[in-house]
mmCIF file with all atom_site columns, C-alpha atoms in Angstrom:
data_model
loop_
_atom_site.group_PDB
_atom_site.id
_atom_site.type_symbol
_atom_site.label_atom_id
_atom_site.label_alt_id
_atom_site.label_comp_id
_atom_site.label_asym_id
_atom_site.label_entity_id
_atom_site.label_seq_id
_atom_site.pdbx_PDB_ins_code
_atom_site.Cartn_x
_atom_site.Cartn_y
_atom_site.Cartn_z
_atom_site.occupancy
_atom_site.B_iso_or_equiv
_atom_site.pdbx_formal_charge
_atom_site.auth_seq_id
_atom_site.auth_comp_id
_atom_site.auth_asym_id
_atom_site.auth_atom_id
_atom_site.pdbx_PDB_model_num
ATOM 1   C CA . MET A 1 1   ? 0.000   0.000  0.000   1.00 48.00 ? 14  MET A CA 1
ATOM 2   C CA . SER A 1 2   ? 1.509   3.343  -1.015  1.00 48.00 ? 15  SER A CA 1
ATOM 3   C CA . PRO A 1 3   ? 1.262   6.425  1.191   1.00 50.00 ? 16  PRO A CA 1
ATOM 4   C CA . THR A 1 4   ? -1.107  9.143  0.019   1.00 49.00 ? 17  THR A CA 1
ATOM 5   C CA . SER A 1 5   ? -0.734  12.849 0.343   1.00 47.00 ? 18  SER A CA 1
ATOM 6   C CA . ASP A 1 6   ? -3.010  15.838 -0.008  1.00 51.00 ? 19  ASP A CA 1
ATOM 7   C CA . ARG A 1 7   ? -0.170  17.854 -1.540  1.00 50.00 ? 20  ARG A CA 1
ATOM 8   C CA . PRO A 1 8   ? -0.643  18.638 -5.217  1.00 52.00 ? 21  PRO A CA 1
ATOM 9   C CA . THR A 1 9   ? 1.801   17.078 -7.618  1.00 53.00 ? 22  THR A CA 1
ATOM 10  C CA . GLY A 1 10  ? 3.756   18.859 -10.312 1.00 47.00 ? 23  GLY A CA 1
ATOM 11  C CA . ARG A 1 11  ? 5.098   22.376 -10.369 1.00 48.00 ? 24  ARG A CA 1
ATOM 12  C CA . PRO A 1 12  ? 3.915   24.779 -7.684  1.00 51.00 ? 25  PRO A CA 1
ATOM 13  C CA . ARG A 1 13  ? 1.439   27.413 -8.770  1.00 64.00 ? 26  ARG A CA 1
ATOM 14  C CA . THR A 1 14  ? 3.013   30.698 -9.836  1.00 84.00 ? 27  THR A CA 1
ATOM 15  C CA . ILE A 1 15  ? 1.579   33.717 -8.066  1.00 87.00 ? 28  ILE A CA 1
ATOM 16  C CA . ASP A 1 16  ? 1.247   36.915 -10.075 1.00 89.00 ? 29  ASP A CA 1
ATOM 17  C CA . PRO A 1 17  ? 2.289   39.808 -7.790  1.00 88.00 ? 30  PRO A CA 1
ATOM 18  C CA . GLY A 1 18  ? 0.488   42.298 -10.043 1.00 87.00 ? 31  GLY A CA 1
ATOM 19  C CA . ALA A 1 19  ? -2.799  40.425 -9.699  1.00 91.00 ? 32  ALA A CA 1
ATOM 20  C CA . VAL A 1 20  ? -2.374  40.212 -5.924  1.00 94.00 ? 33  VAL A CA 1
ATOM 21  C CA . SER A 1 21  ? -1.623  43.936 -5.725  1.00 92.00 ? 34  SER A CA 1
ATOM 22  C CA . LEU A 1 22  ? -4.705  44.760 -7.821  1.00 93.00 ? 35  LEU A CA 1
ATOM 23  C CA . THR A 1 23  ? -6.868  42.591 -5.561  1.00 96.00 ? 36  THR A CA 1
ATOM 24  C CA . ALA A 1 24  ? -5.515  44.417 -2.510  1.00 96.00 ? 37  ALA A CA 1
ATOM 25  C CA . LEU A 1 25  ? -5.947  47.851 -4.076  1.00 95.00 ? 38  LEU A CA 1
ATOM 26  C CA . ARG A 1 26  ? -9.559  47.075 -4.989  1.00 96.00 ? 39  ARG A CA 1
ATOM 27  C CA . LEU A 1 27  ? -10.210 46.125 -1.374  1.00 97.00 ? 40  LEU A CA 1
ATOM 28  C CA . PHE A 1 28  ? -8.402  49.197 -0.025  1.00 96.00 ? 41  PHE A CA 1
ATOM 29  C CA . ASP A 1 29  ? -10.197 51.503 -2.463  1.00 95.00 ? 42  ASP A CA 1
ATOM 30  C CA . ASP A 1 30  ? -13.642 50.028 -1.788  1.00 95.00 ? 43  ASP A CA 1
ATOM 31  C CA . ASP A 1 31  ? -13.454 49.256 1.937   1.00 96.00 ? 44  ASP A CA 1
ATOM 32  C CA . GLY A 1 32  ? -10.699 51.549 3.252   1.00 94.00 ? 45  GLY A CA 1
ATOM 33  C CA . PHE A 1 33  ? -7.034  50.792 3.824   1.00 95.00 ? 46  PHE A CA 1
ATOM 34  C CA . ASP A 1 34  ? -7.307  50.401 7.595   1.00 94.00 ? 47  ASP A CA 1
ATOM 35  C CA . ALA A 1 35  ? -10.365 48.114 7.365   1.00 96.00 ? 48  ALA A CA 1
ATOM 36  C CA . VAL A 1 36  ? -8.603  45.503 5.221   1.00 96.00 ? 49  VAL A CA 1
ATOM 37  C CA . SER A 1 37  ? -6.233  42.972 6.789   1.00 96.00 ? 50  SER A CA 1
ATOM 38  C CA . MET A 1 38  ? -3.508  40.917 5.175   1.00 96.00 ? 51  MET A CA 1
ATOM 39  C CA . ASP A 1 39  ? -5.705  37.863 5.870   1.00 96.00 ? 52  ASP A CA 1
ATOM 40  C CA . ASP A 1 40  ? -8.526  39.519 3.898   1.00 97.00 ? 53  ASP A CA 1
ATOM 41  C CA . ILE A 1 41  ? -6.163  40.111 0.983   1.00 96.00 ? 54  ILE A CA 1
ATOM 42  C CA . ALA A 1 42  ? -4.793  36.564 1.019   1.00 96.00 ? 55  ALA A CA 1
ATOM 43  C CA . ALA A 1 43  ? -8.316  35.121 1.048   1.00 96.00 ? 56  ALA A CA 1
ATOM 44  C CA . ALA A 1 44  ? -9.508  37.387 -1.773  1.00 96.00 ? 57  ALA A CA 1
ATOM 45  C CA . ALA A 1 45  ? -6.402  36.586 -3.850  1.00 95.00 ? 58  ALA A CA 1
ATOM 46  C CA . GLY A 1 46  ? -6.749  32.852 -3.204  1.00 94.00 ? 59  GLY A CA 1
ATOM 47  C CA . ILE A 1 47  ? -3.271  32.470 -1.746  1.00 95.00 ? 60  ILE A CA 1
ATOM 48  C CA . SER A 1 48  ? -1.863  31.632 1.657   1.00 93.00 ? 61  SER A CA 1
ATOM 49  C CA . ARG A 1 49  ? -0.979  34.314 4.174   1.00 93.00 ? 62  ARG A CA 1
ATOM 50  C CA . ARG A 1 50  ? 2.601   33.069 4.062   1.00 94.00 ? 63  ARG A CA 1
ATOM 51  C CA . SER A 1 51  ? 2.777   33.468 0.276   1.00 93.00 ? 64  SER A CA 1
ATOM 52  C CA . LEU A 1 52  ? 1.343   36.972 0.544   1.00 94.00 ? 65  LEU A CA 1
ATOM 53  C CA . PHE A 1 53  ? 3.963   38.034 3.098   1.00 94.00 ? 66  PHE A CA 1
ATOM 54  C CA . ARG A 1 54  ? 6.692   36.494 0.947   1.00 92.00 ? 67  ARG A CA 1
ATOM 55  C CA . LEU A 1 55  ? 5.648   38.786 -1.933  1.00 91.00 ? 68  LEU A CA 1
ATOM 56  C CA . PHE A 1 56  ? 4.654   41.840 0.103   1.00 91.00 ? 69  PHE A CA 1
ATOM 57  C CA . PRO A 1 57  ? 6.075   42.266 3.614   1.00 91.00 ? 70  PRO A CA 1
ATOM 58  C CA . SER A 1 58  ? 3.459   44.892 4.544   1.00 89.00 ? 71  SER A CA 1
ATOM 59  C CA . LYS A 1 59  ? 0.170   46.397 3.445   1.00 90.00 ? 72  LYS A CA 1
ATOM 60  C CA . SER A 1 60  ? 1.917   49.551 2.273   1.00 88.00 ? 73  SER A CA 1
ATOM 61  C CA . ALA A 1 61  ? 4.178   47.467 0.002   1.00 88.00 ? 74  ALA A CA 1
ATOM 62  C CA . LEU A 1 62  ? 1.023   46.397 -1.844  1.00 89.00 ? 75  LEU A CA 1
ATOM 63  C CA . VAL A 1 63  ? 0.269   50.051 -2.563  1.00 90.00 ? 76  VAL A CA 1
ATOM 64  C CA . TRP A 1 64  ? 3.670   51.282 -3.732  1.00 83.00 ? 77  TRP A CA 1
ATOM 65  C CA . GLY A 1 65  ? 4.500   48.597 -6.308  1.00 71.00 ? 78  GLY A CA 1
ATOM 66  C CA . GLY A 1 66  ? 4.246   50.745 -9.464  1.00 71.00 ? 79  GLY A CA 1
ATOM 67  C CA . LEU A 1 67  ? 6.219   53.850 -8.564  1.00 78.00 ? 80  LEU A CA 1
ATOM 68  C CA . ASP A 1 68  ? 9.575   52.373 -9.525  1.00 80.00 ? 81  ASP A CA 1
ATOM 69  C CA . GLU A 1 69  ? 8.372   51.579 -13.075 1.00 84.00 ? 82  GLU A CA 1
ATOM 70  C CA . PHE A 1 70  ? 7.136   55.158 -13.509 1.00 87.00 ? 83  PHE A CA 1
ATOM 71  C CA . ALA A 1 71  ? 10.433  56.557 -12.186 1.00 88.00 ? 84  ALA A CA 1
ATOM 72  C CA . ALA A 1 72  ? 12.429  54.282 -14.502 1.00 90.00 ? 85  ALA A CA 1
ATOM 73  C CA . ARG A 1 73  ? 10.431  55.320 -17.601 1.00 92.00 ? 86  ARG A CA 1
ATOM 74  C CA . PHE A 1 74  ? 10.754  58.990 -16.669 1.00 94.00 ? 87  PHE A CA 1
ATOM 75  C CA . THR A 1 75  ? 14.496  58.833 -15.917 1.00 94.00 ? 88  THR A CA 1
ATOM 76  C CA . GLU A 1 76  ? 15.291  56.910 -19.086 1.00 95.00 ? 89  GLU A CA 1
ATOM 77  C CA . ALA A 1 77  ? 13.262  59.350 -21.196 1.00 96.00 ? 90  ALA A CA 1
ATOM 78  C CA . LEU A 1 78  ? 14.980  62.311 -19.516 1.00 95.00 ? 91  LEU A CA 1
ATOM 79  C CA . GLN A 1 79  ? 18.425  60.880 -20.269 1.00 94.00 ? 92  GLN A CA 1
ATOM 80  C CA . ARG A 1 80  ? 17.503  60.564 -23.967 1.00 95.00 ? 93  ARG A CA 1
ATOM 81  C CA . ARG A 1 81  ? 16.493  64.231 -24.398 1.00 95.00 ? 94  ARG A CA 1
ATOM 82  C CA . PRO A 1 82  ? 18.727  66.255 -26.754 1.00 96.00 ? 95  PRO A CA 1
ATOM 83  C CA . ALA A 1 83  ? 21.392  68.293 -24.972 1.00 92.00 ? 96  ALA A CA 1
ATOM 84  C CA . THR A 1 84  ? 20.235  71.499 -26.680 1.00 93.00 ? 97  THR A CA 1
ATOM 85  C CA . GLU A 1 85  ? 16.622  71.161 -25.541 1.00 94.00 ? 98  GLU A CA 1
ATOM 86  C CA . ALA A 1 86  ? 15.352  73.576 -22.870 1.00 92.00 ? 99  ALA A CA 1
ATOM 87  C CA . SER A 1 87  ? 14.946  71.986 -19.444 1.00 92.00 ? 100 SER A CA 1
ATOM 88  C CA . GLY A 1 88  ? 11.189  72.645 -19.315 1.00 92.00 ? 101 GLY A CA 1
ATOM 89  C CA . VAL A 1 89  ? 10.581  70.973 -22.676 1.00 94.00 ? 102 VAL A CA 1
ATOM 90  C CA . ALA A 1 90  ? 12.760  68.003 -21.741 1.00 95.00 ? 103 ALA A CA 1
ATOM 91  C CA . LEU A 1 91  ? 11.055  67.549 -18.369 1.00 95.00 ? 104 LEU A CA 1
ATOM 92  C CA . ARG A 1 92  ? 7.590   67.811 -19.881 1.00 94.00 ? 105 ARG A CA 1
ATOM 93  C CA . THR A 1 93  ? 8.418   65.239 -22.554 1.00 95.00 ? 106 THR A CA 1
ATOM 94  C CA . ALA A 1 94  ? 10.005  62.835 -20.067 1.00 95.00 ? 107 ALA A CA 1
ATOM 95  C CA . TYR A 1 95  ? 7.067   63.116 -17.668 1.00 94.00 ? 108 TYR A CA 1
ATOM 96  C CA . LEU A 1 96  ? 4.627   62.373 -20.493 1.00 94.00 ? 109 LEU A CA 1
ATOM 97  C CA . VAL A 1 97  ? 6.615   59.234 -21.309 1.00 94.00 ? 110 VAL A CA 1
ATOM 98  C CA . GLY A 1 98  ? 6.617   58.271 -17.626 1.00 92.00 ? 111 GLY A CA 1
ATOM 99  C CA . ALA A 1 99  ? 2.843   58.806 -17.441 1.00 91.00 ? 112 ALA A CA 1
ATOM 100 C CA . SER A 1 100 ? 2.198   56.623 -20.482 1.00 91.00 ? 113 SER A CA 1
ATOM 101 C CA . PHE A 1 101 ? 1.137   53.647 -18.409 1.00 88.00 ? 114 PHE A CA 1
ATOM 102 C CA . PRO A 1 102 ? 0.393   50.405 -20.275 1.00 88.00 ? 115 PRO A CA 1
ATOM 103 C CA . ASP A 1 103 ? -3.360  49.871 -20.666 1.00 89.00 ? 116 ASP A CA 1
ATOM 104 C CA . ASP A 1 104 ? -3.299  46.775 -18.479 1.00 88.00 ? 117 ASP A CA 1
ATOM 105 C CA . THR A 1 105 ? -1.926  48.826 -15.551 1.00 88.00 ? 118 THR A CA 1
ATOM 106 C CA . LEU A 1 106 ? -4.392  51.727 -15.667 1.00 90.00 ? 119 LEU A CA 1
ATOM 107 C CA . GLU A 1 107 ? -6.807  50.293 -13.107 1.00 92.00 ? 120 GLU A CA 1
ATOM 108 C CA . VAL A 1 108 ? -4.078  49.416 -10.627 1.00 91.00 ? 121 VAL A CA 1
ATOM 109 C CA . THR A 1 109 ? -2.477  52.850 -11.127 1.00 91.00 ? 122 THR A CA 1
ATOM 110 C CA . ARG A 1 110 ? -5.779  54.676 -10.620 1.00 93.00 ? 123 ARG A CA 1
ATOM 111 C CA . ARG A 1 111 ? -6.630  52.671 -7.493  1.00 94.00 ? 124 ARG A CA 1
ATOM 112 C CA . ARG A 1 112 ? -3.090  53.035 -6.110  1.00 92.00 ? 125 ARG A CA 1
ATOM 113 C CA . LEU A 1 113 ? -3.239  56.810 -6.408  1.00 92.00 ? 126 LEU A CA 1
ATOM 114 C CA . ARG A 1 114 ? -6.721  56.964 -4.870  1.00 94.00 ? 127 ARG A CA 1
ATOM 115 C CA . VAL A 1 115 ? -5.668  54.831 -1.908  1.00 94.00 ? 128 VAL A CA 1
ATOM 116 C CA . ILE A 1 116 ? -2.584  57.008 -1.318  1.00 91.00 ? 129 ILE A CA 1
ATOM 117 C CA . ARG A 1 117 ? -4.709  60.171 -1.564  1.00 91.00 ? 130 ARG A CA 1
ATOM 118 C CA . ALA A 1 118 ? -7.219  58.799 0.955   1.00 93.00 ? 131 ALA A CA 1
ATOM 119 C CA . ASN A 1 119 ? -4.464  57.717 3.364   1.00 91.00 ? 132 ASN A CA 1
ATOM 120 C CA . PRO A 1 120 ? -1.796  60.440 3.698   1.00 86.00 ? 133 PRO A CA 1
ATOM 121 C CA . SER A 1 121 ? 0.238   58.279 6.071   1.00 84.00 ? 134 SER A CA 1
ATOM 122 C CA . LEU A 1 122 ? 1.005   56.012 3.085   1.00 84.00 ? 135 LEU A CA 1
ATOM 123 C CA . GLU A 1 123 ? 2.985   58.773 1.404   1.00 77.00 ? 136 GLU A CA 1
ATOM 124 C CA . ARG A 1 124 ? 5.952   57.820 3.585   1.00 76.00 ? 137 ARG A CA 1
ATOM 125 C CA . GLY A 1 125 ? 6.145   54.478 1.758   1.00 71.00 ? 138 GLY A CA 1
ATOM 126 C CA . GLY A 1 126 ? 7.202   56.157 -1.459  1.00 75.00 ? 139 GLY A CA 1
ATOM 127 C CA . GLU A 1 127 ? 9.332   58.928 0.023   1.00 80.00 ? 140 GLU A CA 1
ATOM 128 C CA . ALA A 1 128 ? 12.658  57.461 -1.047  1.00 80.00 ? 141 ALA A CA 1
ATOM 129 C CA . THR A 1 129 ? 11.631  57.098 -4.684  1.00 79.00 ? 142 THR A CA 1
ATOM 130 C CA . VAL A 1 130 ? 9.939   60.506 -4.802  1.00 82.00 ? 143 VAL A CA 1
ATOM 131 C CA . THR A 1 131 ? 12.978  62.175 -3.199  1.00 87.00 ? 144 THR A CA 1
ATOM 132 C CA . SER A 1 132 ? 15.320  60.441 -5.630  1.00 88.00 ? 145 SER A CA 1
ATOM 133 C CA . LEU A 1 133 ? 13.157  61.508 -8.580  1.00 89.00 ? 146 LEU A CA 1
ATOM 134 C CA . THR A 1 134 ? 13.083  65.119 -7.392  1.00 91.00 ? 147 THR A CA 1
ATOM 135 C CA . GLU A 1 135 ? 16.869  65.104 -6.913  1.00 94.00 ? 148 GLU A CA 1
ATOM 136 C CA . THR A 1 136 ? 17.215  63.799 -10.478 1.00 94.00 ? 149 THR A CA 1
ATOM 137 C CA . ILE A 1 137 ? 15.128  66.731 -11.697 1.00 94.00 ? 150 ILE A CA 1
ATOM 138 C CA . VAL A 1 138 ? 17.149  69.247 -9.661  1.00 96.00 ? 151 VAL A CA 1
ATOM 139 C CA . ARG A 1 139 ? 20.438  67.920 -11.087 1.00 95.00 ? 152 ARG A CA 1
ATOM 140 C CA . PHE A 1 140 ? 19.018  67.895 -14.613 1.00 95.00 ? 153 PHE A CA 1
ATOM 141 C CA . VAL A 1 141 ? 17.712  71.475 -14.435 1.00 94.00 ? 154 VAL A CA 1
ATOM 142 C CA . ALA A 1 142 ? 20.949  72.730 -12.843 1.00 96.00 ? 155 ALA A CA 1
ATOM 143 C CA . GLU A 1 143 ? 23.069  71.098 -15.529 1.00 94.00 ? 156 GLU A CA 1
ATOM 144 C CA . ARG A 1 144 ? 20.870  72.320 -18.398 1.00 93.00 ? 157 ARG A CA 1
ATOM 145 C CA . GLU A 1 145 ? 20.811  75.854 -17.075 1.00 91.00 ? 158 GLU A CA 1
ATOM 146 C CA . GLY A 1 146 ? 24.448  76.008 -15.976 1.00 94.00 ? 159 GLY A CA 1
ATOM 147 C CA . ARG A 1 147 ? 23.569  76.732 -12.358 1.00 95.00 ? 160 ARG A CA 1
ATOM 148 C CA . PRO A 1 148 ? 24.457  75.069 -9.057  1.00 97.00 ? 161 PRO A CA 1
ATOM 149 C CA . THR A 1 149 ? 22.056  72.475 -7.684  1.00 96.00 ? 162 THR A CA 1
ATOM 150 C CA . ASP A 1 150 ? 21.359  74.622 -4.616  1.00 96.00 ? 163 ASP A CA 1
ATOM 151 C CA . ASP A 1 151 ? 20.286  77.627 -6.709  1.00 97.00 ? 164 ASP A CA 1
ATOM 152 C CA . LEU A 1 152 ? 16.837  78.860 -5.600  1.00 97.00 ? 165 LEU A CA 1
ATOM 153 C CA . ALA A 1 153 ? 15.443  79.107 -9.144  1.00 94.00 ? 166 ALA A CA 1
ATOM 154 C CA . VAL A 1 154 ? 16.602  75.564 -9.951  1.00 95.00 ? 167 VAL A CA 1
ATOM 155 C CA . THR A 1 155 ? 15.117  74.183 -6.739  1.00 94.00 ? 168 THR A CA 1
ATOM 156 C CA . VAL A 1 156 ? 11.779  75.952 -7.174  1.00 93.00 ? 169 VAL A CA 1
ATOM 157 C CA . ARG A 1 157 ? 11.478  74.985 -10.850 1.00 90.00 ? 170 ARG A CA 1
ATOM 158 C CA . ALA A 1 158 ? 12.294  71.326 -10.180 1.00 91.00 ? 171 ALA A CA 1
ATOM 159 C CA . HIS A 1 159 ? 9.893   71.050 -7.253  1.00 91.00 ? 172 HIS A CA 1
ATOM 160 C CA . ALA A 1 160 ? 7.137   72.873 -9.156  1.00 91.00 ? 173 ALA A CA 1
ATOM 161 C CA . VAL A 1 161 ? 7.386   70.446 -12.067 1.00 91.00 ? 174 VAL A CA 1
ATOM 162 C CA . ALA A 1 162 ? 7.368   67.430 -9.731  1.00 91.00 ? 175 ALA A CA 1
ATOM 163 C CA . ALA A 1 163 ? 4.395   68.797 -7.775  1.00 91.00 ? 176 ALA A CA 1
ATOM 164 C CA . ALA A 1 164 ? 2.444   69.568 -10.961 1.00 92.00 ? 177 ALA A CA 1
ATOM 165 C CA . ALA A 1 165 ? 3.020   66.043 -12.251 1.00 92.00 ? 178 ALA A CA 1
ATOM 166 C CA . SER A 1 166 ? 1.955   64.489 -8.942  1.00 91.00 ? 179 SER A CA 1
ATOM 167 C CA . ALA A 1 167 ? -1.152  66.691 -8.713  1.00 93.00 ? 180 ALA A CA 1
ATOM 168 C CA . ALA A 1 168 ? -2.138  65.821 -12.280 1.00 94.00 ? 181 ALA A CA 1
ATOM 169 C CA . LEU A 1 169 ? -1.821  62.080 -11.672 1.00 92.00 ? 182 LEU A CA 1
ATOM 170 C CA . THR A 1 170 ? -3.863  62.294 -8.489  1.00 93.00 ? 183 THR A CA 1
ATOM 171 C CA . TRP A 1 171 ? -6.507  64.401 -10.226 1.00 95.00 ? 184 TRP A CA 1
ATOM 172 C CA . TRP A 1 172 ? -6.694  61.821 -13.029 1.00 95.00 ? 185 TRP A CA 1
ATOM 173 C CA . ALA A 1 173 ? -7.113  59.017 -10.496 1.00 94.00 ? 186 ALA A CA 1
ATOM 174 C CA . LEU A 1 174 ? -10.039 60.780 -8.825  1.00 93.00 ? 187 LEU A CA 1
ATOM 175 C CA . HIS A 1 175 ? -11.866 61.526 -12.101 1.00 92.00 ? 188 HIS A CA 1
ATOM 176 C CA . ASP A 1 176 ? -12.766 58.359 -13.995 1.00 77.00 ? 189 ASP A CA 1
ATOM 177 C CA . ASP A 1 177 ? -13.781 60.004 -17.278 1.00 75.00 ? 190 ASP A CA 1
ATOM 178 C CA . THR A 1 178 ? -10.747 62.199 -17.896 1.00 72.00 ? 191 THR A CA 1
ATOM 179 C CA . GLY A 1 179 ? -8.735  60.296 -20.484 1.00 84.00 ? 192 GLY A CA 1
ATOM 180 C CA . SER A 1 180 ? -5.196  59.123 -19.925 1.00 91.00 ? 193 SER A CA 1
ATOM 181 C CA . PRO A 1 181 ? -2.780  60.034 -17.130 1.00 94.00 ? 194 PRO A CA 1
ATOM 182 C CA . ALA A 1 182 ? -0.461  61.594 -19.722 1.00 92.00 ? 195 ALA A CA 1
ATOM 183 C CA . HIS A 1 183 ? -3.305  63.798 -20.994 1.00 93.00 ? 196 HIS A CA 1
ATOM 184 C CA . ALA A 1 184 ? -4.023  65.057 -17.461 1.00 93.00 ? 197 ALA A CA 1
ATOM 185 C CA . MET A 1 185 ? -0.336  65.761 -16.963 1.00 92.00 ? 198 MET A CA 1
ATOM 186 C CA . GLU A 1 186 ? -0.109  67.616 -20.266 1.00 92.00 ? 199 GLU A CA 1
ATOM 187 C CA . ARG A 1 187 ? -3.021  69.822 -19.197 1.00 93.00 ? 200 ARG A CA 1
ATOM 188 C CA . ALA A 1 188 ? -1.333  70.549 -15.850 1.00 93.00 ? 201 ALA A CA 1
ATOM 189 C CA . PHE A 1 189 ? 1.895   71.529 -17.578 1.00 93.00 ? 202 PHE A CA 1
ATOM 190 C CA . ASP A 1 190 ? -0.114  73.835 -19.856 1.00 93.00 ? 203 ASP A CA 1
ATOM 191 C CA . VAL A 1 191 ? -1.613  75.551 -16.796 1.00 93.00 ? 204 VAL A CA 1
ATOM 192 C CA . LEU A 1 192 ? 1.883   76.290 -15.472 1.00 87.00 ? 205 LEU A CA 1
ATOM 193 C CA . ALA A 1 193 ? 3.352   76.966 -18.938 1.00 87.00 ? 206 ALA A CA 1
ATOM 194 C CA . ILE A 1 194 ? 5.978   74.244 -18.447 1.00 85.00 ? 207 ILE A CA 1
ATOM 195 C CA . GLY A 1 195 ? 7.757   73.343 -21.665 1.00 73.00 ? 208 GLY A CA 1
#
């Protein structure tokens, strides 16, 4: 008689972190971040609590998953701008590339931004990336304009562009019928005459 086991045979199931994050963000957006537990997320995603914690060590990690991709697209686009291009034009173009989210990530992006907006304490989870992105902008503007990085005009311009981009993305997330994130950002840059 051979021993039996309840364990499935074959390769273990692959868990899609993006699908798990979307499940969590839907719960956070619909029910409130504080009302949803990691157990709730694991159950809704159909995975074990242990698997969830292996992918995402905290609830806030489920929220901040997409910021690095945005920052990478933006930074790469900024590096490719022609050296003779004005800093405002280059920043505007790079931000529009960064905000060109793939169609299959629009829902997760919208929900992520809404959850962050509704829970200001979550902003700390992305501080390092946001700070790094802003420092990249400061260095870029200073270099393009031949000024030191601690110049007041450079600092104000860089922070204004970053704030406008952030405000536009949040506005887009809160208004379902407003087109693409890049379109909202383009409108915000028009308001401030950036680029």
